[in-house]
Amino acid sequence: RKEVEQDPGPFNVPEGATVAFNCTYSNSASQSFFWYRQDCRKEPKLLMSVYSSGNEDGRFTAQLNRASQYISLLIRDSKLSDSATYLCVVLTGTALIFGKGTTLSVSS
Amino acid sequence: EAGVAQSPRYKIIEKRQSVAFWCNPISGHATLYWYQQILGQGPKLLIQFQNNGVVDDSQLPKDRFSAERLKGVDSTLKIQPAKLEDSAVYLCASSPGTSPWETQYFGPGTRLLVL
């Protein structure tokens, strides 16, 4: 089992759609959780941290379920500029473990 | 504030040749990371430095890869000899302190193609 697994992509959605990405992790001792965004041929950038109580940043909502070892990211009212690859990232020990990413393409 | 700088941006070499990458982290950042990102995959940590000491190099193929961070500032990553499977983007990242949950800031990466 891979350490961090994500929904296979790509997700193709129209502007204004709501889209959700899921992620599972294998190590129950993992301490911290993040979503990073990576534009095509660019470097990853932190989108948001994920807290146990769930957290929201504008149109983006992240949820964590430690019991199920499951993380999600919800994007509401998708914009063209949201087109990117979304990487689920888990901190285990001192290292960040990245998932393969899920590609989102938002079209007009 | 200047971001993480990397050079070269692109490199094409033949297998069995050697190559070196350079990284200058954000000024004052204590922790520096090197990642390998193969096409279609997420970044994989190769080595982590805190100041000029190695914290984690468990994923570094030490028979061919080496890295150093002299004086706790910039860093070089070397591959010698290169293999076809080393074709990837090599990303350098830095974070301000020594806590592993701090935000990592990535450089633009060096794209390596091994022929």
mmCIF file with all atom_site columns, C-alpha atoms in Angstrom:
data_model
loop_
_atom_site.group_PDB
_atom_site.id
_atom_site.type_symbol
_atom_site.label_atom_id
_atom_site.label_alt_id
_atom_site.label_comp_id
_atom_site.label_asym_id
_atom_site.label_entity_id
_atom_site.label_seq_id
_atom_site.pdbx_PDB_ins_code
_atom_site.Cartn_x
_atom_site.Cartn_y
_atom_site.Cartn_z
_atom_site.occupancy
_atom_site.B_iso_or_equiv
_atom_site.pdbx_formal_charge
_atom_site.auth_seq_id
_atom_site.auth_comp_id
_atom_site.auth_asym_id
_atom_site.auth_atom_id
_atom_site.pdbx_PDB_model_num
ATOM 1   C CA . ARG A 1 1   ? 0.000   0.000  0.000   1.00 0.00 ? 1   ARG A CA 1
ATOM 2   C CA . LYS A 1 2   ? 1.343   3.401  -0.955  1.00 0.00 ? 2   LYS A CA 1
ATOM 3   C CA . GLU A 1 3   ? 1.949   5.828  1.894   1.00 0.00 ? 3   GLU A CA 1
ATOM 4   C CA . VAL A 1 4   ? -0.291  8.523  0.417   1.00 0.00 ? 4   VAL A CA 1
ATOM 5   C CA . GLU A 1 5   ? -2.917  7.696  -2.178  1.00 0.00 ? 5   GLU A CA 1
ATOM 6   C CA . GLN A 1 6   ? -5.061  10.133 -4.071  1.00 0.00 ? 6   GLN A CA 1
ATOM 7   C CA . ASP A 1 7   ? -8.055  9.995  -6.387  1.00 0.00 ? 7   ASP A CA 1
ATOM 8   C CA . PRO A 1 8   ? -6.982  9.254  -9.927  1.00 0.00 ? 8   PRO A CA 1
ATOM 9   C CA . GLY A 1 9   ? -7.475  12.223 -12.251 1.00 0.00 ? 9   GLY A CA 1
ATOM 10  C CA . PRO A 1 10  ? -7.892  14.187 -14.275 1.00 0.00 ? 10  PRO A CA 1
ATOM 11  C CA . PHE A 1 11  ? -10.998 16.011 -13.111 1.00 0.00 ? 11  PHE A CA 1
ATOM 12  C CA . ASN A 1 12  ? -12.541 18.121 -15.867 1.00 0.00 ? 12  ASN A CA 1
ATOM 13  C CA . VAL A 1 13  ? -15.180 20.536 -14.589 1.00 0.00 ? 13  VAL A CA 1
ATOM 14  C CA . PRO A 1 14  ? -16.916 23.693 -15.835 1.00 0.00 ? 14  PRO A CA 1
ATOM 15  C CA . GLU A 1 15  ? -16.457 27.042 -14.171 1.00 0.00 ? 15  GLU A CA 1
ATOM 16  C CA . GLY A 1 16  ? -18.629 27.374 -11.094 1.00 0.00 ? 16  GLY A CA 1
ATOM 17  C CA . ALA A 1 17  ? -18.646 23.662 -10.312 1.00 0.00 ? 17  ALA A CA 1
ATOM 18  C CA . THR A 1 18  ? -17.890 22.170 -6.928  1.00 0.00 ? 18  THR A CA 1
ATOM 19  C CA . VAL A 1 19  ? -15.212 19.479 -6.926  1.00 0.00 ? 19  VAL A CA 1
ATOM 20  C CA . ALA A 1 20  ? -13.845 17.254 -4.176  1.00 0.00 ? 20  ALA A CA 1
ATOM 21  C CA . PHE A 1 21  ? -10.528 15.428 -3.919  1.00 0.00 ? 21  PHE A CA 1
ATOM 22  C CA . ASN A 1 22  ? -9.875  12.554 -1.560  1.00 0.00 ? 22  ASN A CA 1
ATOM 23  C CA . CYS A 1 23  ? -6.694  11.191 -0.101  1.00 0.00 ? 23  CYS A CA 1
ATOM 24  C CA . THR A 1 24  ? -5.805  8.315  2.222   1.00 0.00 ? 24  THR A CA 1
ATOM 25  C CA . TYR A 1 25  ? -2.602  7.743  4.149   1.00 0.00 ? 25  TYR A CA 1
ATOM 26  C CA . SER A 1 26  ? -1.193  4.526  5.559   1.00 0.00 ? 26  SER A CA 1
ATOM 27  C CA . ASN A 1 27  ? 0.820   5.591  8.607   1.00 0.00 ? 27  ASN A CA 1
ATOM 28  C CA . SER A 1 28  ? -1.424  6.171  11.612  1.00 0.00 ? 28  SER A CA 1
ATOM 29  C CA . ALA A 1 29  ? 1.443   7.994  13.365  1.00 0.00 ? 29  ALA A CA 1
ATOM 30  C CA . SER A 1 30  ? 1.418   10.805 10.797  1.00 0.00 ? 30  SER A CA 1
ATOM 31  C CA . GLN A 1 31  ? 1.264   14.130 12.550  1.00 0.00 ? 31  GLN A CA 1
ATOM 32  C CA . SER A 1 32  ? 0.362   16.895 10.123  1.00 0.00 ? 32  SER A CA 1
ATOM 33  C CA . PHE A 1 33  ? -1.457  17.173 6.832   1.00 0.00 ? 33  PHE A CA 1
ATOM 34  C CA . PHE A 1 34  ? -1.407  19.610 3.958   1.00 0.00 ? 34  PHE A CA 1
ATOM 35  C CA . TRP A 1 35  ? -2.623  20.321 0.470   1.00 0.00 ? 35  TRP A CA 1
ATOM 36  C CA . TYR A 1 36  ? -0.083  21.743 -1.963  1.00 0.00 ? 36  TYR A CA 1
ATOM 37  C CA . ARG A 1 37  ? -0.875  23.093 -5.403  1.00 0.00 ? 37  ARG A CA 1
ATOM 38  C CA . GLN A 1 38  ? 1.430   22.604 -8.391  1.00 0.00 ? 38  GLN A CA 1
ATOM 39  C CA . ASP A 1 39  ? 0.848   24.425 -11.657 1.00 0.00 ? 39  ASP A CA 1
ATOM 40  C CA . CYS A 1 40  ? 2.090   22.829 -14.868 1.00 0.00 ? 40  CYS A CA 1
ATOM 41  C CA . ARG A 1 41  ? 5.893   22.848 -14.975 1.00 0.00 ? 41  ARG A CA 1
ATOM 42  C CA . LYS A 1 42  ? 6.072   24.917 -11.791 1.00 0.00 ? 42  LYS A CA 1
ATOM 43  C CA . GLU A 1 43  ? 7.068   24.224 -8.225  1.00 0.00 ? 43  GLU A CA 1
ATOM 44  C CA . PRO A 1 44  ? 4.629   23.069 -5.521  1.00 0.00 ? 44  PRO A CA 1
ATOM 45  C CA . LYS A 1 45  ? 3.181   25.747 -3.246  1.00 0.00 ? 45  LYS A CA 1
ATOM 46  C CA . LEU A 1 46  ? 1.343   25.310 0.026   1.00 0.00 ? 46  LEU A CA 1
ATOM 47  C CA . LEU A 1 47  ? -2.393  25.713 -0.464  1.00 0.00 ? 47  LEU A CA 1
ATOM 48  C CA . MET A 1 48  ? -3.517  25.014 3.077   1.00 0.00 ? 48  MET A CA 1
ATOM 49  C CA . SER A 1 49  ? -2.849  22.979 6.169   1.00 0.00 ? 49  SER A CA 1
ATOM 50  C CA . VAL A 1 50  ? -5.503  20.480 7.268   1.00 0.00 ? 50  VAL A CA 1
ATOM 51  C CA . TYR A 1 51  ? -6.707  20.469 10.859  1.00 0.00 ? 51  TYR A CA 1
ATOM 52  C CA . SER A 1 52  ? -8.701  17.830 12.720  1.00 0.00 ? 52  SER A CA 1
ATOM 53  C CA . SER A 1 53  ? -11.650 20.177 13.151  1.00 0.00 ? 53  SER A CA 1
ATOM 54  C CA . GLY A 1 54  ? -11.720 20.977 9.450   1.00 0.00 ? 54  GLY A CA 1
ATOM 55  C CA . ASN A 1 55  ? -10.775 24.357 8.059   1.00 0.00 ? 55  ASN A CA 1
ATOM 56  C CA . GLU A 1 56  ? -11.832 26.723 5.354   1.00 0.00 ? 56  GLU A CA 1
ATOM 57  C CA . ASP A 1 57  ? -9.991  29.313 3.291   1.00 0.00 ? 57  ASP A CA 1
ATOM 58  C CA . GLY A 1 58  ? -12.341 31.155 0.985   1.00 0.00 ? 58  GLY A CA 1
ATOM 59  C CA . ARG A 1 59  ? -13.648 28.677 -1.576  1.00 0.00 ? 59  ARG A CA 1
ATOM 60  C CA . PHE A 1 60  ? -11.447 25.867 -0.253  1.00 0.00 ? 60  PHE A CA 1
ATOM 61  C CA . THR A 1 61  ? -12.418 23.529 2.582   1.00 0.00 ? 61  THR A CA 1
ATOM 62  C CA . ALA A 1 62  ? -10.165 20.802 3.972   1.00 0.00 ? 62  ALA A CA 1
ATOM 63  C CA . GLN A 1 63  ? -11.236 17.945 6.212   1.00 0.00 ? 63  GLN A CA 1
ATOM 64  C CA . LEU A 1 64  ? -9.296  15.323 8.153   1.00 0.00 ? 64  LEU A CA 1
ATOM 65  C CA . ASN A 1 65  ? -10.582 12.044 9.549   1.00 0.00 ? 65  ASN A CA 1
ATOM 66  C CA . ARG A 1 66  ? -7.805  10.488 11.632  1.00 0.00 ? 66  ARG A CA 1
ATOM 67  C CA . ALA A 1 67  ? -9.803  7.353  12.419  1.00 0.00 ? 67  ALA A CA 1
ATOM 68  C CA . SER A 1 68  ? -10.237 6.568  8.727   1.00 0.00 ? 68  SER A CA 1
ATOM 69  C CA . GLN A 1 69  ? -6.847  8.079  7.771   1.00 0.00 ? 69  GLN A CA 1
ATOM 70  C CA . TYR A 1 70  ? -8.610  10.166 5.173   1.00 0.00 ? 70  TYR A CA 1
ATOM 71  C CA . ILE A 1 71  ? -8.145  13.752 3.983   1.00 0.00 ? 71  ILE A CA 1
ATOM 72  C CA . SER A 1 72  ? -10.321 15.737 1.613   1.00 0.00 ? 72  SER A CA 1
ATOM 73  C CA . LEU A 1 73  ? -10.276 19.035 -0.239  1.00 0.00 ? 73  LEU A CA 1
ATOM 74  C CA . LEU A 1 74  ? -13.438 20.706 -1.499  1.00 0.00 ? 74  LEU A CA 1
ATOM 75  C CA . ILE A 1 75  ? -13.305 23.539 -4.013  1.00 0.00 ? 75  ILE A CA 1
ATOM 76  C CA . ARG A 1 76  ? -16.496 25.537 -4.478  1.00 0.00 ? 76  ARG A CA 1
ATOM 77  C CA . ASP A 1 77  ? -17.306 27.835 -7.397  1.00 0.00 ? 77  ASP A CA 1
ATOM 78  C CA . SER A 1 78  ? -14.326 26.644 -9.456  1.00 0.00 ? 78  SER A CA 1
ATOM 79  C CA . LYS A 1 79  ? -12.379 29.270 -11.402 1.00 0.00 ? 79  LYS A CA 1
ATOM 80  C CA . LEU A 1 80  ? -10.245 28.828 -14.510 1.00 0.00 ? 80  LEU A CA 1
ATOM 81  C CA . SER A 1 81  ? -7.264  29.738 -12.345 1.00 0.00 ? 81  SER A CA 1
ATOM 82  C CA . ASP A 1 82  ? -7.885  26.701 -10.131 1.00 0.00 ? 82  ASP A CA 1
ATOM 83  C CA . SER A 1 83  ? -6.597  24.461 -12.934 1.00 0.00 ? 83  SER A CA 1
ATOM 84  C CA . ALA A 1 84  ? -3.551  22.723 -11.448 1.00 0.00 ? 84  ALA A CA 1
ATOM 85  C CA . THR A 1 85  ? -2.414  19.522 -9.786  1.00 0.00 ? 85  THR A CA 1
ATOM 86  C CA . TYR A 1 86  ? -3.367  19.192 -6.126  1.00 0.00 ? 86  TYR A CA 1
ATOM 87  C CA . LEU A 1 87  ? -0.931  17.240 -3.977  1.00 0.00 ? 87  LEU A CA 1
ATOM 88  C CA . CYS A 1 88  ? -1.991  15.596 -0.730  1.00 0.00 ? 88  CYS A CA 1
ATOM 89  C CA . VAL A 1 89  ? 0.922   15.776 1.712   1.00 0.00 ? 89  VAL A CA 1
ATOM 90  C CA . VAL A 1 90  ? 1.434   14.012 5.023   1.00 0.00 ? 90  VAL A CA 1
ATOM 91  C CA . LEU A 1 91  ? 4.122   14.689 7.628   1.00 0.00 ? 91  LEU A CA 1
ATOM 92  C CA . THR A 1 92  ? 5.491   11.452 9.019   1.00 0.00 ? 92  THR A CA 1
ATOM 93  C CA . GLY A 1 93  ? 8.424   11.780 11.363  1.00 0.00 ? 93  GLY A CA 1
ATOM 94  C CA . THR A 1 94  ? 10.482  14.619 9.967   1.00 0.00 ? 94  THR A CA 1
ATOM 95  C CA . ALA A 1 95  ? 9.622   14.093 6.296   1.00 0.00 ? 95  ALA A CA 1
ATOM 96  C CA . LEU A 1 96  ? 6.799   15.250 4.061   1.00 0.00 ? 96  LEU A CA 1
ATOM 97  C CA . ILE A 1 97  ? 5.332   12.413 2.012   1.00 0.00 ? 97  ILE A CA 1
ATOM 98  C CA . PHE A 1 98  ? 3.639   13.589 -1.170  1.00 0.00 ? 98  PHE A CA 1
ATOM 99  C CA . GLY A 1 99  ? 0.874   11.842 -3.052  1.00 0.00 ? 99  GLY A CA 1
ATOM 100 C CA . LYS A 1 100 ? 1.027   11.628 -6.836  1.00 0.00 ? 100 LYS A CA 1
ATOM 101 C CA . GLY A 1 101 ? -1.440  14.476 -7.151  1.00 0.00 ? 101 GLY A CA 1
ATOM 102 C CA . THR A 1 102 ? -4.807  14.920 -8.795  1.00 0.00 ? 102 THR A CA 1
ATOM 103 C CA . THR A 1 103 ? -5.066  17.118 -11.837 1.00 0.00 ? 103 THR A CA 1
ATOM 104 C CA . LEU A 1 104 ? -7.962  19.563 -12.096 1.00 0.00 ? 104 LEU A CA 1
ATOM 105 C CA . SER A 1 105 ? -8.912  21.249 -15.342 1.00 0.00 ? 105 SER A CA 1
ATOM 106 C CA . VAL A 1 106 ? -11.574 23.963 -15.161 1.00 0.00 ? 106 VAL A CA 1
ATOM 107 C CA . SER A 1 107 ? -13.080 25.038 -18.464 1.00 0.00 ? 107 SER A CA 1
ATOM 108 C CA . SER A 1 108 ? -15.268 27.976 -19.476 1.00 0.00 ? 108 SER A CA 1
ATOM 109 C CA . GLU B 2 1   ? 11.828  38.738 -0.486  1.00 0.00 ? 1   GLU B CA 1
ATOM 110 C CA . ALA B 2 2   ? 13.795  36.625 -2.945  1.00 0.00 ? 2   ALA B CA 1
ATOM 111 C CA . GLY B 2 3   ? 12.681  33.037 -3.291  1.00 0.00 ? 3   GLY B CA 1
ATOM 112 C CA . VAL B 2 4   ? 14.676  29.836 -3.494  1.00 0.00 ? 4   VAL B CA 1
ATOM 113 C CA . ALA B 2 5   ? 17.118  29.992 -6.401  1.00 0.00 ? 5   ALA B CA 1
ATOM 114 C CA . GLN B 2 6   ? 18.242  26.958 -8.365  1.00 0.00 ? 6   GLN B CA 1
ATOM 115 C CA . SER B 2 7   ? 20.585  26.450 -11.274 1.00 0.00 ? 7   SER B CA 1
ATOM 116 C CA . PRO B 2 8   ? 20.818  25.280 -13.919 1.00 0.00 ? 8   PRO B CA 1
ATOM 117 C CA . ARG B 2 9   ? 17.153  25.214 -14.893 1.00 0.00 ? 9   ARG B CA 1
ATOM 118 C CA . TYR B 2 10  ? 17.684  22.499 -17.494 1.00 0.00 ? 10  TYR B CA 1
ATOM 119 C CA . LYS B 2 11  ? 20.375  19.907 -18.053 1.00 0.00 ? 11  LYS B CA 1
ATOM 120 C CA . ILE B 2 12  ? 20.758  17.158 -20.633 1.00 0.00 ? 12  ILE B CA 1
ATOM 121 C CA . ILE B 2 13  ? 23.501  14.581 -20.139 1.00 0.00 ? 13  ILE B CA 1
ATOM 122 C CA . GLU B 2 14  ? 24.318  11.083 -21.279 1.00 0.00 ? 14  GLU B CA 1
ATOM 123 C CA . LYS B 2 15  ? 24.167  8.127  -18.927 1.00 0.00 ? 15  LYS B CA 1
ATOM 124 C CA . ARG B 2 16  ? 27.291  7.536  -16.864 1.00 0.00 ? 16  ARG B CA 1
ATOM 125 C CA . GLN B 2 17  ? 28.138  11.254 -16.934 1.00 0.00 ? 17  GLN B CA 1
ATOM 126 C CA . SER B 2 18  ? 28.118  13.336 -13.786 1.00 0.00 ? 18  SER B CA 1
ATOM 127 C CA . VAL B 2 19  ? 26.012  16.406 -13.027 1.00 0.00 ? 19  VAL B CA 1
ATOM 128 C CA . ALA B 2 20  ? 25.681  18.929 -10.226 1.00 0.00 ? 20  ALA B CA 1
ATOM 129 C CA . PHE B 2 21  ? 22.810  21.146 -9.153  1.00 0.00 ? 21  PHE B CA 1
ATOM 130 C CA . TRP B 2 22  ? 22.995  24.247 -7.012  1.00 0.00 ? 22  TRP B CA 1
ATOM 131 C CA . CYS B 2 23  ? 20.464  25.711 -4.602  1.00 0.00 ? 23  CYS B CA 1
ATOM 132 C CA . ASN B 2 24  ? 20.413  28.992 -2.674  1.00 0.00 ? 24  ASN B CA 1
ATOM 133 C CA . PRO B 2 25  ? 17.610  28.969 -0.086  1.00 0.00 ? 25  PRO B CA 1
ATOM 134 C CA . ILE B 2 26  ? 15.663  31.948 1.172   1.00 0.00 ? 26  ILE B CA 1
ATOM 135 C CA . SER B 2 27  ? 17.944  34.092 3.311   1.00 0.00 ? 27  SER B CA 1
ATOM 136 C CA . GLY B 2 28  ? 17.968  33.017 6.935   1.00 0.00 ? 28  GLY B CA 1
ATOM 137 C CA . HIS B 2 29  ? 16.182  29.721 6.394   1.00 0.00 ? 29  HIS B CA 1
ATOM 138 C CA . ALA B 2 30  ? 17.652  27.026 8.590   1.00 0.00 ? 30  ALA B CA 1
ATOM 139 C CA . THR B 2 31  ? 16.349  23.921 6.851   1.00 0.00 ? 31  THR B CA 1
ATOM 140 C CA . LEU B 2 32  ? 17.032  22.921 3.255   1.00 0.00 ? 32  LEU B CA 1
ATOM 141 C CA . TYR B 2 33  ? 15.543  20.003 1.357   1.00 0.00 ? 33  TYR B CA 1
ATOM 142 C CA . TRP B 2 34  ? 16.282  18.286 -1.944  1.00 0.00 ? 34  TRP B CA 1
ATOM 143 C CA . TYR B 2 35  ? 13.442  16.429 -3.650  1.00 0.00 ? 35  TYR B CA 1
ATOM 144 C CA . GLN B 2 36  ? 13.258  14.323 -6.797  1.00 0.00 ? 36  GLN B CA 1
ATOM 145 C CA . GLN B 2 37  ? 10.039  14.550 -8.811  1.00 0.00 ? 37  GLN B CA 1
ATOM 146 C CA . ILE B 2 38  ? 9.639   11.988 -11.577 1.00 0.00 ? 38  ILE B CA 1
ATOM 147 C CA . LEU B 2 39  ? 7.037   12.794 -14.224 1.00 0.00 ? 39  LEU B CA 1
ATOM 148 C CA . GLY B 2 40  ? 3.542   11.950 -13.012 1.00 0.00 ? 40  GLY B CA 1
ATOM 149 C CA . GLN B 2 41  ? 4.558   11.533 -9.389  1.00 0.00 ? 41  GLN B CA 1
ATOM 150 C CA . GLY B 2 42  ? 4.793   13.671 -6.305  1.00 0.00 ? 42  GLY B CA 1
ATOM 151 C CA . PRO B 2 43  ? 8.118   14.968 -5.000  1.00 0.00 ? 43  PRO B CA 1
ATOM 152 C CA . LYS B 2 44  ? 10.186  12.450 -3.044  1.00 0.00 ? 44  LYS B CA 1
ATOM 153 C CA . LEU B 2 45  ? 12.554  13.663 -0.340  1.00 0.00 ? 45  LEU B CA 1
ATOM 154 C CA . LEU B 2 46  ? 16.200  12.859 -1.026  1.00 0.00 ? 46  LEU B CA 1
ATOM 155 C CA . ILE B 2 47  ? 17.953  14.701 1.790   1.00 0.00 ? 47  ILE B CA 1
ATOM 156 C CA . GLN B 2 48  ? 17.214  17.238 4.507   1.00 0.00 ? 48  GLN B CA 1
ATOM 157 C CA . PHE B 2 49  ? 19.736  19.602 6.105   1.00 0.00 ? 49  PHE B CA 1
ATOM 158 C CA . GLN B 2 50  ? 19.353  21.680 9.246   1.00 0.00 ? 50  GLN B CA 1
ATOM 159 C CA . ASN B 2 51  ? 21.959  24.403 8.993   1.00 0.00 ? 51  ASN B CA 1
ATOM 160 C CA . ASN B 2 52  ? 24.901  22.375 7.707   1.00 0.00 ? 52  ASN B CA 1
ATOM 161 C CA . GLY B 2 53  ? 24.002  19.046 9.326   1.00 0.00 ? 53  GLY B CA 1
ATOM 162 C CA . VAL B 2 54  ? 22.111  16.160 7.708   1.00 0.00 ? 54  VAL B CA 1
ATOM 163 C CA . VAL B 2 55  ? 18.764  15.339 9.345   1.00 0.00 ? 55  VAL B CA 1
ATOM 164 C CA . ASP B 2 56  ? 17.482  12.674 6.943   1.00 0.00 ? 56  ASP B CA 1
ATOM 165 C CA . ASP B 2 57  ? 19.192  11.098 3.954   1.00 0.00 ? 57  ASP B CA 1
ATOM 166 C CA . SER B 2 58  ? 17.477  7.719  4.136   1.00 0.00 ? 58  SER B CA 1
ATOM 167 C CA . GLN B 2 59  ? 16.073  8.020  0.586   1.00 0.00 ? 59  GLN B CA 1
ATOM 168 C CA . LEU B 2 60  ? 19.306  9.238  -1.022  1.00 0.00 ? 60  LEU B CA 1
ATOM 169 C CA . PRO B 2 61  ? 20.919  6.609  -3.305  1.00 0.00 ? 61  PRO B CA 1
ATOM 170 C CA . LYS B 2 62  ? 24.312  7.103  -1.744  1.00 0.00 ? 62  LYS B CA 1
ATOM 171 C CA . ASP B 2 63  ? 26.165  4.976  -4.282  1.00 0.00 ? 63  ASP B CA 1
ATOM 172 C CA . ARG B 2 64  ? 25.636  7.693  -6.888  1.00 0.00 ? 64  ARG B CA 1
ATOM 173 C CA . PHE B 2 65  ? 24.102  10.748 -5.186  1.00 0.00 ? 65  PHE B CA 1
ATOM 174 C CA . SER B 2 66  ? 25.839  13.124 -2.821  1.00 0.00 ? 66  SER B CA 1
ATOM 175 C CA . ALA B 2 67  ? 24.886  16.461 -1.326  1.00 0.00 ? 67  ALA B CA 1
ATOM 176 C CA . GLU B 2 68  ? 26.481  19.067 0.847   1.00 0.00 ? 68  GLU B CA 1
ATOM 177 C CA . ARG B 2 69  ? 25.511  22.309 2.481   1.00 0.00 ? 69  ARG B CA 1
ATOM 178 C CA . LEU B 2 70  ? 28.699  24.062 3.415   1.00 0.00 ? 70  LEU B CA 1
ATOM 179 C CA . LYS B 2 71  ? 28.427  26.987 5.841   1.00 0.00 ? 71  LYS B CA 1
ATOM 180 C CA . GLY B 2 72  ? 24.734  26.239 6.298   1.00 0.00 ? 72  GLY B CA 1
ATOM 181 C CA . VAL B 2 73  ? 23.619  28.359 3.362   1.00 0.00 ? 73  VAL B CA 1
ATOM 182 C CA . ASP B 2 74  ? 23.634  27.149 -0.232  1.00 0.00 ? 74  ASP B CA 1
ATOM 183 C CA . SER B 2 75  ? 23.776  23.533 -1.247  1.00 0.00 ? 75  SER B CA 1
ATOM 184 C CA . THR B 2 76  ? 24.854  21.301 -4.112  1.00 0.00 ? 76  THR B CA 1
ATOM 185 C CA . LEU B 2 77  ? 23.457  17.936 -5.164  1.00 0.00 ? 77  LEU B CA 1
ATOM 186 C CA . LYS B 2 78  ? 25.613  15.707 -7.347  1.00 0.00 ? 78  LYS B CA 1
ATOM 187 C CA . ILE B 2 79  ? 24.887  12.586 -9.346  1.00 0.00 ? 79  ILE B CA 1
ATOM 188 C CA . GLN B 2 80  ? 27.810  10.433 -10.454 1.00 0.00 ? 80  GLN B CA 1
ATOM 189 C CA . PRO B 2 81  ? 27.345  8.408  -12.593 1.00 0.00 ? 81  PRO B CA 1
ATOM 190 C CA . ALA B 2 82  ? 23.872  9.232  -13.883 1.00 0.00 ? 82  ALA B CA 1
ATOM 191 C CA . LYS B 2 83  ? 21.390  6.578  -14.953 1.00 0.00 ? 83  LYS B CA 1
ATOM 192 C CA . LEU B 2 84  ? 18.417  6.847  -17.285 1.00 0.00 ? 84  LEU B CA 1
ATOM 193 C CA . GLU B 2 85  ? 16.030  6.584  -14.338 1.00 0.00 ? 85  GLU B CA 1
ATOM 194 C CA . ASP B 2 86  ? 17.518  9.748  -12.810 1.00 0.00 ? 86  ASP B CA 1
ATOM 195 C CA . SER B 2 87  ? 15.619  11.801 -15.396 1.00 0.00 ? 87  SER B CA 1
ATOM 196 C CA . ALA B 2 88  ? 13.407  13.995 -13.234 1.00 0.00 ? 88  ALA B CA 1
ATOM 197 C CA . VAL B 2 89  ? 12.940  17.471 -11.816 1.00 0.00 ? 89  VAL B CA 1
ATOM 198 C CA . TYR B 2 90  ? 15.161  18.143 -8.814  1.00 0.00 ? 90  TYR B CA 1
ATOM 199 C CA . LEU B 2 91  ? 13.483  20.547 -6.448  1.00 0.00 ? 91  LEU B CA 1
ATOM 200 C CA . CYS B 2 92  ? 15.146  22.428 -3.645  1.00 0.00 ? 92  CYS B CA 1
ATOM 201 C CA . ALA B 2 93  ? 13.033  23.777 -0.782  1.00 0.00 ? 93  ALA B CA 1
ATOM 202 C CA . SER B 2 94  ? 13.727  25.681 2.414   1.00 0.00 ? 94  SER B CA 1
ATOM 203 C CA . SER B 2 95  ? 11.866  26.457 5.622   1.00 0.00 ? 95  SER B CA 1
ATOM 204 C CA . PRO B 2 96  ? 12.570  29.152 8.204   1.00 0.00 ? 96  PRO B CA 1
ATOM 205 C CA . GLY B 2 97  ? 13.170  27.075 11.317  1.00 0.00 ? 97  GLY B CA 1
ATOM 206 C CA . THR B 2 98  ? 13.757  23.474 12.278  1.00 0.00 ? 98  THR B CA 1
ATOM 207 C CA . SER B 2 99  ? 10.199  22.282 12.906  1.00 0.00 ? 99  SER B CA 1
ATOM 208 C CA . PRO B 2 100 ? 9.124   19.728 10.289  1.00 0.00 ? 100 PRO B CA 1
ATOM 209 C CA . TRP B 2 101 ? 5.579   21.147 10.028  1.00 0.00 ? 101 TRP B CA 1
ATOM 210 C CA . GLU B 2 102 ? 6.725   24.583 8.877   1.00 0.00 ? 102 GLU B CA 1
ATOM 211 C CA . THR B 2 103 ? 5.830   25.692 5.372   1.00 0.00 ? 103 THR B CA 1
ATOM 212 C CA . GLN B 2 104 ? 8.384   24.650 2.790   1.00 0.00 ? 104 GLN B CA 1
ATOM 213 C CA . TYR B 2 105 ? 9.143   27.074 -0.013  1.00 0.00 ? 105 TYR B CA 1
ATOM 214 C CA . PHE B 2 106 ? 10.209  25.446 -3.248  1.00 0.00 ? 106 PHE B CA 1
ATOM 215 C CA . GLY B 2 107 ? 12.539  26.669 -5.939  1.00 0.00 ? 107 GLY B CA 1
ATOM 216 C CA . PRO B 2 108 ? 11.711  26.368 -9.655  1.00 0.00 ? 108 PRO B CA 1
ATOM 217 C CA . GLY B 2 109 ? 13.611  23.111 -9.974  1.00 0.00 ? 109 GLY B CA 1
ATOM 218 C CA . THR B 2 110 ? 16.240  21.729 -12.326 1.00 0.00 ? 110 THR B CA 1
ATOM 219 C CA . ARG B 2 111 ? 14.919  19.509 -15.116 1.00 0.00 ? 111 ARG B CA 1
ATOM 220 C CA . LEU B 2 112 ? 17.375  16.698 -15.812 1.00 0.00 ? 112 LEU B CA 1
ATOM 221 C CA . LEU B 2 113 ? 17.201  14.484 -18.870 1.00 0.00 ? 113 LEU B CA 1
ATOM 222 C CA . VAL B 2 114 ? 19.567  11.532 -19.012 1.00 0.00 ? 114 VAL B CA 1
ATOM 223 C CA . LEU B 2 115 ? 19.997  10.015 -22.481 1.00 0.00 ? 115 LEU B CA 1
#
